XYZ file of C-alpha atoms in Angstrom:
208
model
C -22.741 -9.921 62.406
C -20.056 -7.219 62.628
C -19.743 -5.136 59.675
C -16.205 -3.236 58.076
C -15.591 -0.042 56.784
C -12.035 2.078 57.264
C -11.732 4.939 58.667
C -9.806 7.361 55.530
C -6.616 9.621 56.221
C -7.812 13.223 55.728
C -6.782 16.297 57.970
C -7.548 14.552 60.744
C -5.938 11.675 60.693
C -2.179 10.927 58.734
C -3.462 6.896 58.336
C -6.669 4.798 57.242
C -6.921 2.719 59.866
C -9.544 -0.210 60.084
C -13.357 0.546 61.502
C -16.035 -1.919 62.759
C -19.392 -0.976 63.278
C -22.329 -3.066 64.454
C -25.661 -1.362 62.864
C -26.436 1.641 60.861
C -27.891 4.970 62.304
C -30.465 6.255 61.272
C -32.643 7.897 64.017
C -35.148 6.470 66.756
C -37.726 5.303 63.942
C -35.409 4.133 61.482
C -35.354 0.171 61.859
C -33.259 -1.932 63.906
C -31.530 1.536 64.849
C -29.845 0.818 68.081
C -31.776 3.201 70.168
C -30.678 1.345 73.698
C -27.842 4.451 73.130
C -30.023 7.112 73.539
C -30.772 5.635 77.301
C -27.490 5.431 78.029
C -26.201 8.813 77.189
C -28.883 9.094 79.786
C -29.371 13.239 79.001
C -31.099 15.620 81.537
C -33.880 16.138 79.223
C -34.735 12.397 80.039
C -36.599 10.665 82.346
C -35.580 6.945 82.126
C -35.889 4.914 84.483
C -33.893 2.481 86.549
C -35.276 -0.268 84.547
C -35.348 1.073 81.750
C -31.444 2.146 82.271
C -30.694 -1.941 83.012
C -32.001 -3.117 79.752
C -30.277 -0.440 77.845
C -26.796 -2.099 78.863
C -27.608 -5.449 79.185
C -28.786 -4.459 75.405
C -24.597 -2.910 75.184
C -23.552 -6.221 76.653
C -25.065 -8.389 74.199
C -23.732 -6.550 70.983
C -20.372 -6.295 72.545
C -20.010 -9.696 73.446
C -20.975 -10.695 70.350
C -18.867 -8.304 68.013
C -15.835 -8.159 69.973
C -14.726 -11.748 69.554
C -15.600 -11.179 65.858
C -13.152 -8.450 65.663
C -10.236 -10.450 66.736
C -10.861 -13.265 65.036
C -11.478 -10.983 61.950
C -7.998 -9.131 62.419
C -6.104 -12.093 63.461
C -5.648 -10.726 66.891
C -5.370 -12.327 70.400
C -4.806 -9.214 72.302
C -6.435 -5.460 72.241
C -6.483 -2.563 74.893
C -10.382 -1.240 74.608
C -10.050 2.777 75.325
C -13.255 4.743 74.088
C -13.963 8.142 73.243
C -15.053 10.644 76.052
C -18.156 12.381 76.346
C -17.802 15.597 74.916
C -17.647 18.083 78.093
C -15.429 17.133 80.562
C -15.327 14.400 82.669
C -16.498 15.598 86.148
C -19.565 17.634 84.571
C -21.271 14.103 84.639
C -22.981 11.712 86.999
C -21.905 7.915 87.203
C -25.205 7.236 85.855
C -24.251 9.717 82.283
C -21.223 7.540 82.164
C -23.137 3.891 81.744
C -21.734 3.459 78.207
C -17.889 4.184 78.949
C -18.153 1.958 82.380
C -20.358 -0.835 80.806
C -17.730 -1.340 78.047
C -15.409 -1.175 79.927
C -16.870 -4.276 82.011
C -17.463 -6.880 78.850
C -13.553 -5.999 78.111
C -12.441 -7.103 81.449
C -14.965 -10.232 80.622
C -13.872 -10.900 76.724
C -10.428 -13.294 76.718
C -7.515 -11.441 74.930
C -9.005 -7.899 75.758
C -8.025 -5.447 78.470
C -9.976 -2.840 80.087
C -8.522 0.972 79.194
C -11.843 2.234 79.245
C -10.441 4.890 81.223
C -7.116 5.873 79.455
C -8.740 8.412 77.693
C -10.379 11.007 79.712
C -11.959 14.578 78.813
C -10.464 17.872 80.957
C -12.094 20.740 78.987
C -15.633 20.652 77.498
C -16.218 20.523 73.862
C -19.221 21.257 71.789
C -21.903 18.568 71.644
C -22.318 17.792 68.072
C -25.403 15.466 68.288
C -28.185 17.693 69.499
C -30.544 18.790 66.994
C -31.842 21.726 68.416
C -31.122 23.513 71.876
C -31.540 21.938 74.939
C -33.474 23.724 77.766
C -31.250 24.385 80.623
C -28.312 23.025 78.780
C -25.534 24.903 77.501
C -23.499 23.675 75.010
C -20.000 25.162 75.147
C -16.826 24.445 73.737
C -15.261 23.971 70.660
C -16.601 22.654 67.399
C -14.347 19.804 66.412
C -10.383 20.703 64.289
C -7.547 18.577 64.351
C -5.765 18.385 67.333
C -8.728 18.732 69.777
C -8.217 15.300 71.095
C -5.047 16.029 72.371
C -5.710 19.781 73.298
C -8.984 18.676 75.472
C -8.431 15.313 76.942
C -5.933 13.408 79.273
C -4.044 10.016 77.557
C -2.031 7.521 79.971
C 1.321 6.767 79.772
C -0.218 3.252 79.669
C -1.255 3.679 75.455
C 1.819 4.115 74.584
C 2.793 0.348 72.921
C -0.391 -1.629 72.878
C -2.752 -2.535 70.790
C -5.882 -0.225 71.154
C -9.433 -0.923 70.331
C -10.578 2.080 70.332
C -14.763 2.766 71.098
C -17.422 4.902 70.556
C -20.975 4.806 70.558
C -22.007 6.474 67.240
C -19.594 7.469 64.529
C -20.593 10.536 61.657
C -17.518 10.743 58.972
C -18.278 14.246 58.328
C -17.598 15.108 61.981
C -13.984 13.798 62.496
C -14.227 12.996 66.104
C -13.407 9.725 65.785
C -10.792 10.308 63.249
C -9.103 13.041 65.690
C -9.090 10.528 68.717
C -7.386 7.357 66.444
C -4.946 10.198 65.893
C -4.513 11.314 69.391
C -3.163 7.983 70.118
C -0.990 7.040 67.592
C 0.498 10.829 68.755
C 0.465 9.440 72.688
C 2.564 5.750 71.169
C -0.097 3.668 70.385
C 1.322 0.848 68.507
C -1.677 -0.059 66.346
C -5.609 1.272 66.805
C -8.534 -0.282 64.922
C -11.821 1.568 65.739
C -15.186 0.169 66.935
C -18.905 1.880 66.996
C -22.168 0.984 67.805
C -23.861 2.830 64.904
C -22.207 4.009 61.826
C -24.557 7.400 60.734
C -26.488 6.679 57.351
C -25.266 9.273 55.197
C -28.341 10.992 53.675
C -27.938 12.538 49.739
């Protein structure tokens, strides 16, 4: 069952927008954590097999095919274009098997009635800081800027096809304090999107 929340107005986002997420995200040991997301990133310090990557894609498909129609019903809409928040580094720096999340979301959007695949409407051309790494990884240079208002517009290319569309913006994990997703929503509005709804597989649990 999809969960509803809200992205609040702040210095990154000039208006609040509806948000949805599939599950709480509390780390690999958290009960029912969507751990398949780790495999879809396929970062170099892991050695996932093709079978493990294939299973992760199937798990993502199951979630999307369950949640996306429910989102459409919830907001009483029959038509959205699905865009995906790009990974932190420039797209050209990733192998195809490190873009499995984006590609799988796009495939699902094409198969669900009422949705259009816009998974490549946003592309990253300049590195930004990877925010999910808790400690340095050997051989990985985590260069680029930390989040700031307008970083999406500065580091990404936005397709002209965004203008006038109703957008369902998808990310793998949402963390309220980081503001990457709020900034990306605002960039969509700045590039002419008519309406934006946000969805993430995981919503990071806030620790008190």
